[in-house]
mmCIF file of C-alpha atoms in Angstrom:
data_model
loop_
_atom_site.group_PDB
_atom_site.id
_atom_site.type_symbol
_atom_site.label_atom_id
_atom_site.label_comp_id
_atom_site.label_asym_id
_atom_site.label_seq_id
_atom_site.Cartn_x
_atom_site.Cartn_y
_atom_site.Cartn_z
ATOM 1 C CA UNK A 1 -0.297 12.905 -14.341
ATOM 2 C CA UNK A 2 -0.047 13.135 -10.586
ATOM 3 C CA UNK A 3 2.560 10.885 -9.045
ATOM 4 C CA UNK A 4 4.526 10.174 -5.925
ATOM 5 C CA UNK A 5 8.152 9.467 -6.602
ATOM 6 C CA UNK A 6 11.335 8.696 -4.731
ATOM 7 C CA UNK A 7 14.775 10.129 -5.357
ATOM 8 C CA UNK A 8 16.801 6.974 -4.654
ATOM 9 C CA UNK A 9 15.752 3.381 -5.316
ATOM 10 C CA UNK A 10 18.322 1.848 -2.917
ATOM 11 C CA UNK A 11 20.051 2.997 0.248
ATOM 12 C CA UNK A 12 22.663 1.209 2.372
ATOM 13 C CA UNK A 13 23.341 2.370 5.897
ATOM 14 C CA UNK A 14 25.699 1.115 8.600
ATOM 15 C CA UNK A 15 23.940 -0.343 11.612
ATOM 16 C CA UNK A 16 23.555 2.277 14.302
ATOM 17 C CA UNK A 17 23.721 5.191 11.885
ATOM 18 C CA UNK A 18 20.753 7.366 10.974
ATOM 19 C CA UNK A 19 19.058 7.018 7.594
ATOM 20 C CA UNK A 20 17.027 9.453 5.551
ATOM 21 C CA UNK A 21 14.625 8.349 2.826
ATOM 22 C CA UNK A 22 13.282 11.029 0.540
ATOM 23 C CA UNK A 23 10.083 11.313 -1.462
ATOM 24 C CA UNK A 24 8.781 13.911 -3.907
ATOM 25 C CA UNK A 25 5.103 14.365 -4.626
ATOM 26 C CA UNK A 26 3.462 16.342 -7.380
ATOM 27 C CA UNK A 27 -0.183 16.589 -6.327
ATOM 28 C CA UNK A 28 -0.587 19.942 -4.614
ATOM 29 C CA UNK A 29 -3.991 18.795 -3.374
ATOM 30 C CA UNK A 30 -2.427 16.046 -1.275
ATOM 31 C CA UNK A 31 -3.458 16.427 2.310
ATOM 32 C CA UNK A 32 -2.344 13.289 4.052
ATOM 33 C CA UNK A 33 0.900 11.348 3.755
ATOM 34 C CA UNK A 34 1.869 7.950 5.071
ATOM 35 C CA UNK A 35 5.128 6.047 5.225
ATOM 36 C CA UNK A 36 4.897 2.282 4.938
ATOM 37 C CA UNK A 37 7.541 -0.377 5.494
ATOM 38 C CA UNK A 38 7.357 -3.566 3.486
ATOM 39 C CA UNK A 39 9.483 -6.550 4.381
ATOM 40 C CA UNK A 40 9.984 -9.398 1.962
ATOM 41 C CA UNK A 41 6.867 -11.546 1.647
ATOM 42 C CA UNK A 42 4.731 -9.248 3.766
ATOM 43 C CA UNK A 43 2.193 -6.528 3.202
ATOM 44 C CA UNK A 44 3.009 -2.840 3.766
ATOM 45 C CA UNK A 45 3.164 -1.936 7.448
ATOM 46 C CA UNK A 46 2.173 1.511 8.676
ATOM 47 C CA UNK A 47 5.091 3.462 10.165
ATOM 48 C CA UNK A 48 4.036 7.062 10.562
ATOM 49 C CA UNK A 49 1.740 9.604 8.974
ATOM 50 C CA UNK A 50 1.531 13.368 8.686
ATOM 51 C CA UNK A 51 -1.132 15.809 7.580
ATOM 52 C CA UNK A 52 -0.507 18.853 5.457
ATOM 53 C CA UNK A 53 -1.071 21.266 8.369
ATOM 54 C CA UNK A 54 2.111 19.944 10.008
ATOM 55 C CA UNK A 55 5.748 20.037 8.926
ATOM 56 C CA UNK A 56 7.173 17.493 11.348
ATOM 57 C CA UNK A 57 5.991 14.480 13.266
ATOM 58 C CA UNK A 58 7.967 12.108 15.458
ATOM 59 C CA UNK A 59 7.458 8.505 16.421
ATOM 60 C CA UNK A 60 9.621 5.894 18.008
ATOM 61 C CA UNK A 61 13.029 6.273 16.244
ATOM 62 C CA UNK A 62 11.272 7.755 13.199
ATOM 63 C CA UNK A 63 10.611 11.317 12.137
ATOM 64 C CA UNK A 64 8.697 12.485 9.091
ATOM 65 C CA UNK A 65 9.328 15.929 7.637
ATOM 66 C CA UNK A 66 7.006 17.618 5.181
ATOM 67 C CA UNK A 67 8.040 20.567 3.041
ATOM 68 C CA UNK A 68 4.960 21.718 1.163
ATOM 69 C CA UNK A 69 6.826 24.502 -0.607
ATOM 70 C CA UNK A 70 8.922 22.062 -2.605
ATOM 71 C CA UNK A 71 6.499 19.127 -2.268
ATOM 72 C CA UNK A 72 9.010 16.961 -0.474
ATOM 73 C CA UNK A 73 8.612 14.329 2.215
ATOM 74 C CA UNK A 74 11.333 12.544 4.151
ATOM 75 C CA UNK A 75 11.538 9.711 6.627
ATOM 76 C CA UNK A 76 14.355 9.729 9.129
ATOM 77 C CA UNK A 77 15.188 6.543 11.011
ATOM 78 C CA UNK A 78 17.485 6.964 13.987
ATOM 79 C CA UNK A 79 19.995 4.364 15.191
ATOM 80 C CA UNK A 80 19.155 1.883 12.453
ATOM 81 C CA UNK A 81 18.870 -1.802 13.285
ATOM 82 C CA UNK A 82 19.018 -4.906 11.057
ATOM 83 C CA UNK A 83 15.245 -5.169 11.330
ATOM 84 C CA UNK A 84 14.908 -1.854 9.543
ATOM 85 C CA UNK A 85 16.026 -3.481 6.297
ATOM 86 C CA UNK A 86 12.984 -3.317 4.014
ATOM 87 C CA UNK A 87 11.401 -1.367 1.174
ATOM 88 C CA UNK A 88 9.938 1.942 2.293
ATOM 89 C CA UNK A 89 7.049 3.558 0.444
ATOM 90 C CA UNK A 90 5.664 7.014 0.786
ATOM 91 C CA UNK A 91 2.001 7.299 -0.070
ATOM 92 C CA UNK A 92 -0.366 10.229 -0.357
ATOM 93 C CA UNK A 93 -4.075 10.855 -0.241
ATOM 94 C CA UNK A 94 -5.365 13.987 -1.954
ATOM 95 C CA UNK A 95 -8.041 16.063 -0.305
ATOM 96 C CA UNK A 96 -10.132 16.161 -3.468
ATOM 97 C CA UNK A 97 -13.579 15.109 -2.395
ATOM 98 C CA UNK A 98 -14.495 11.842 -4.035
ATOM 99 C CA UNK A 99 -10.919 11.142 -5.097
ATOM 100 C CA UNK A 100 -9.328 10.229 -1.777
ATOM 101 C CA UNK A 101 -7.231 7.483 -3.290
ATOM 102 C CA UNK A 102 -4.017 6.303 -1.631
ATOM 103 C CA UNK A 103 -1.244 6.595 -4.205
ATOM 104 C CA UNK A 104 2.081 4.871 -3.632
ATOM 105 C CA UNK A 105 5.502 5.719 -4.925
ATOM 106 C CA UNK A 106 7.904 3.115 -6.285
ATOM 107 C CA UNK A 107 9.742 2.554 -3.010
ATOM 108 C CA UNK A 108 13.279 2.737 -1.628
ATOM 109 C CA UNK A 109 15.085 -0.412 -0.555
ATOM 110 C CA UNK A 110 16.949 0.223 2.686
ATOM 111 C CA UNK A 111 19.720 -2.206 3.580
ATOM 112 C CA UNK A 112 21.311 -2.073 7.023
ATOM 113 C CA UNK A 113 24.922 -3.207 6.999
ATOM 114 C CA UNK A 114 25.944 -5.014 10.228
ATOM 115 C CA UNK B 1 -6.424 -6.910 17.557
ATOM 116 C CA UNK B 2 -6.282 -9.336 14.641
ATOM 117 C CA UNK B 3 -4.966 -7.941 11.386
ATOM 118 C CA UNK B 4 -6.208 -8.299 7.844
ATOM 119 C CA UNK B 5 -6.298 -11.953 6.821
ATOM 120 C CA UNK B 6 -5.799 -13.196 3.281
ATOM 121 C CA UNK B 7 -5.749 -16.590 1.617
ATOM 122 C CA UNK B 8 -4.215 -18.338 -0.114
ATOM 123 C CA UNK B 9 -0.711 -16.957 0.400
ATOM 124 C CA UNK B 10 0.574 -18.354 -2.875
ATOM 125 C CA UNK B 11 -1.056 -19.500 -6.075
ATOM 126 C CA UNK B 12 0.363 -20.810 -9.348
ATOM 127 C CA UNK B 13 -1.947 -21.188 -12.335
ATOM 128 C CA UNK B 14 -1.694 -21.407 -16.086
ATOM 129 C CA UNK B 15 -2.861 -18.594 -18.325
ATOM 130 C CA UNK B 16 -6.554 -18.630 -19.161
ATOM 131 C CA UNK B 17 -7.370 -20.372 -15.877
ATOM 132 C CA UNK B 18 -9.392 -18.684 -13.150
ATOM 133 C CA UNK B 19 -8.358 -17.874 -9.605
ATOM 134 C CA UNK B 20 -9.983 -16.366 -6.515
ATOM 135 C CA UNK B 21 -8.537 -14.603 -3.496
ATOM 136 C CA UNK B 22 -10.174 -14.095 -0.124
ATOM 137 C CA UNK B 23 -9.835 -11.292 2.405
ATOM 138 C CA UNK B 24 -11.127 -10.779 5.938
ATOM 139 C CA UNK B 25 -10.610 -7.172 7.076
ATOM 140 C CA UNK B 26 -9.990 -5.904 10.580
ATOM 141 C CA UNK B 27 -13.152 -6.204 12.635
ATOM 142 C CA UNK B 28 -15.263 -3.066 12.442
ATOM 143 C CA UNK B 29 -13.539 -1.621 9.385
ATOM 144 C CA UNK B 30 -16.147 -0.439 6.915
ATOM 145 C CA UNK B 31 -13.777 0.167 4.034
ATOM 146 C CA UNK B 32 -11.964 -2.598 2.183
ATOM 147 C CA UNK B 33 -9.452 -2.229 -0.628
ATOM 148 C CA UNK B 34 -7.833 -4.577 -3.124
ATOM 149 C CA UNK B 35 -4.444 -3.608 -4.522
ATOM 150 C CA UNK B 36 -2.207 -5.133 -7.153
ATOM 151 C CA UNK B 37 1.538 -4.920 -6.538
ATOM 152 C CA UNK B 38 3.795 -5.823 -9.431
ATOM 153 C CA UNK B 39 7.369 -6.714 -8.534
ATOM 154 C CA UNK B 40 9.456 -3.622 -7.890
ATOM 155 C CA UNK B 41 6.495 -1.250 -7.801
ATOM 156 C CA UNK B 42 4.195 0.235 -5.223
ATOM 157 C CA UNK B 43 0.684 -1.140 -4.747
ATOM 158 C CA UNK B 44 -1.968 0.067 -7.179
ATOM 159 C CA UNK B 45 -5.604 0.301 -6.140
ATOM 160 C CA UNK B 46 -7.962 -2.021 -8.002
ATOM 161 C CA UNK B 47 -11.211 -1.553 -6.102
ATOM 162 C CA UNK B 48 -12.548 0.049 -2.935
ATOM 163 C CA UNK B 49 -15.641 -1.043 -1.010
ATOM 164 C CA UNK B 50 -17.557 0.895 1.607
ATOM 165 C CA UNK B 51 -19.511 -1.755 3.484
ATOM 166 C CA UNK B 52 -20.982 -3.828 0.633
ATOM 167 C CA UNK B 53 -20.988 -1.076 -1.981
ATOM 168 C CA UNK B 54 -18.298 -0.230 -4.548
ATOM 169 C CA UNK B 55 -16.781 3.237 -4.084
ATOM 170 C CA UNK B 56 -14.095 3.125 -6.768
ATOM 171 C CA UNK B 57 -13.364 0.452 -9.346
ATOM 172 C CA UNK B 58 -11.951 2.740 -12.017
ATOM 173 C CA UNK B 59 -8.668 0.816 -12.230
ATOM 174 C CA UNK B 60 -10.171 -2.665 -12.166
ATOM 175 C CA UNK B 61 -9.869 -4.503 -15.533
ATOM 176 C CA UNK B 62 -13.518 -5.433 -15.568
ATOM 177 C CA UNK B 63 -13.270 -7.715 -18.563
ATOM 178 C CA UNK B 64 -11.407 -10.245 -16.428
ATOM 179 C CA UNK B 65 -11.409 -9.061 -12.811
ATOM 180 C CA UNK B 66 -14.381 -9.068 -10.461
ATOM 181 C CA UNK B 67 -14.778 -8.502 -6.759
ATOM 182 C CA UNK B 68 -17.558 -8.674 -4.244
ATOM 183 C CA UNK B 69 -18.220 -7.970 -0.607
ATOM 184 C CA UNK B 70 -21.756 -9.230 -0.292
ATOM 185 C CA UNK B 71 -22.259 -8.962 3.471
ATOM 186 C CA UNK B 72 -19.974 -5.995 3.998
ATOM 187 C CA UNK B 73 -17.269 -7.997 5.763
ATOM 188 C CA UNK B 74 -15.270 -10.607 3.799
ATOM 189 C CA UNK B 75 -14.383 -10.020 0.194
ATOM 190 C CA UNK B 76 -13.282 -12.086 -2.768
ATOM 191 C CA UNK B 77 -11.349 -10.994 -5.831
ATOM 192 C CA UNK B 78 -11.540 -13.153 -8.942
ATOM 193 C CA UNK B 79 -9.570 -13.240 -12.159
ATOM 194 C CA UNK B 80 -11.034 -15.068 -15.133
ATOM 195 C CA UNK B 81 -9.288 -15.754 -17.451
ATOM 196 C CA UNK B 82 -5.809 -14.986 -16.103
ATOM 197 C CA UNK B 83 -3.065 -13.509 -18.255
ATOM 198 C CA UNK B 84 0.687 -13.651 -17.806
ATOM 199 C CA UNK B 85 0.772 -9.968 -16.845
ATOM 200 C CA UNK B 86 -1.535 -10.679 -13.889
ATOM 201 C CA UNK B 87 1.426 -12.195 -12.035
ATOM 202 C CA UNK B 88 1.715 -9.985 -8.967
ATOM 203 C CA UNK B 89 0.975 -9.777 -5.267
ATOM 204 C CA UNK B 90 -2.655 -9.022 -4.492
ATOM 205 C CA UNK B 91 -2.996 -7.060 -1.290
ATOM 206 C CA UNK B 92 -6.122 -6.478 0.728
ATOM 207 C CA UNK B 93 -6.340 -3.508 3.073
ATOM 208 C CA UNK B 94 -8.987 -2.070 5.356
ATOM 209 C CA UNK B 95 -9.704 1.158 7.205
ATOM 210 C CA UNK B 96 -12.440 2.450 9.497
ATOM 211 C CA UNK B 97 -14.331 4.633 7.076
ATOM 212 C CA UNK B 98 -12.126 5.392 4.088
ATOM 213 C CA UNK B 99 -10.925 8.857 3.125
ATOM 214 C CA UNK B 100 -7.912 10.422 4.778
ATOM 215 C CA UNK B 101 -7.033 7.707 7.252
ATOM 216 C CA UNK B 102 -4.565 4.883 7.662
ATOM 217 C CA UNK B 103 -5.080 1.714 5.685
ATOM 218 C CA UNK B 104 -3.923 -1.558 7.213
ATOM 219 C CA UNK B 105 -2.659 -4.244 4.876
ATOM 220 C CA UNK B 106 -2.811 -8.006 4.879
ATOM 221 C CA UNK B 107 0.144 -10.240 3.938
ATOM 222 C CA UNK B 108 -0.988 -10.537 0.330
ATOM 223 C CA UNK B 109 -1.461 -13.395 -2.117
ATOM 224 C CA UNK B 110 1.421 -13.978 -4.491
ATOM 225 C CA UNK B 111 0.078 -15.068 -7.893
ATOM 226 C CA UNK B 112 2.204 -16.566 -10.624
ATOM 227 C CA UNK B 113 0.602 -17.103 -14.034
ATOM 228 C CA UNK B 114 2.498 -19.476 -16.318
#
């Protein structure tokens, strides 16, 4: 079936370094992608989104890259801080009319080492 | 702007008991979602409301789960009777009109069934 998956379940990065979190998706009809950050005991928090007509989008210290050819999504976090430690989920919404359901991947746990 | 509110934050019950969760979405958001998040996994959609109507409840175990949004604002999710495998975090989210747009999540209710 269709799924959104992540390459690595855990990632440790030295504080101040850049981090890259990867995500593979299999639904070619996906049109909208969102990265969420989930800290312990909290709900997912929106970080950044990108639509399928773009290949790059930047926010504050974050950049999302979309490669539709290989169905790959990545989240880059620049100059990581201790507060960036969390589980990061990529999620997709297909453009199929009537089936615009947000589907989450398993998540990657990012740990920032002081 | 106030976020999505949920209560209670934690609940412990014994199997076969019933439990109810409450959600107040962001003001003005027509679409409300309930998700189940099992430990170590991404959230899974249980039910989606558009105003007071159900849009998608295909993944809701209807023999034991029910949800309502009678006045198109607040919503309750009920489990009766609960099973051990229902132990999870129940997340409520809302968005303006559903479809390909950002969903904003509440803090969730952590349920433990003993």
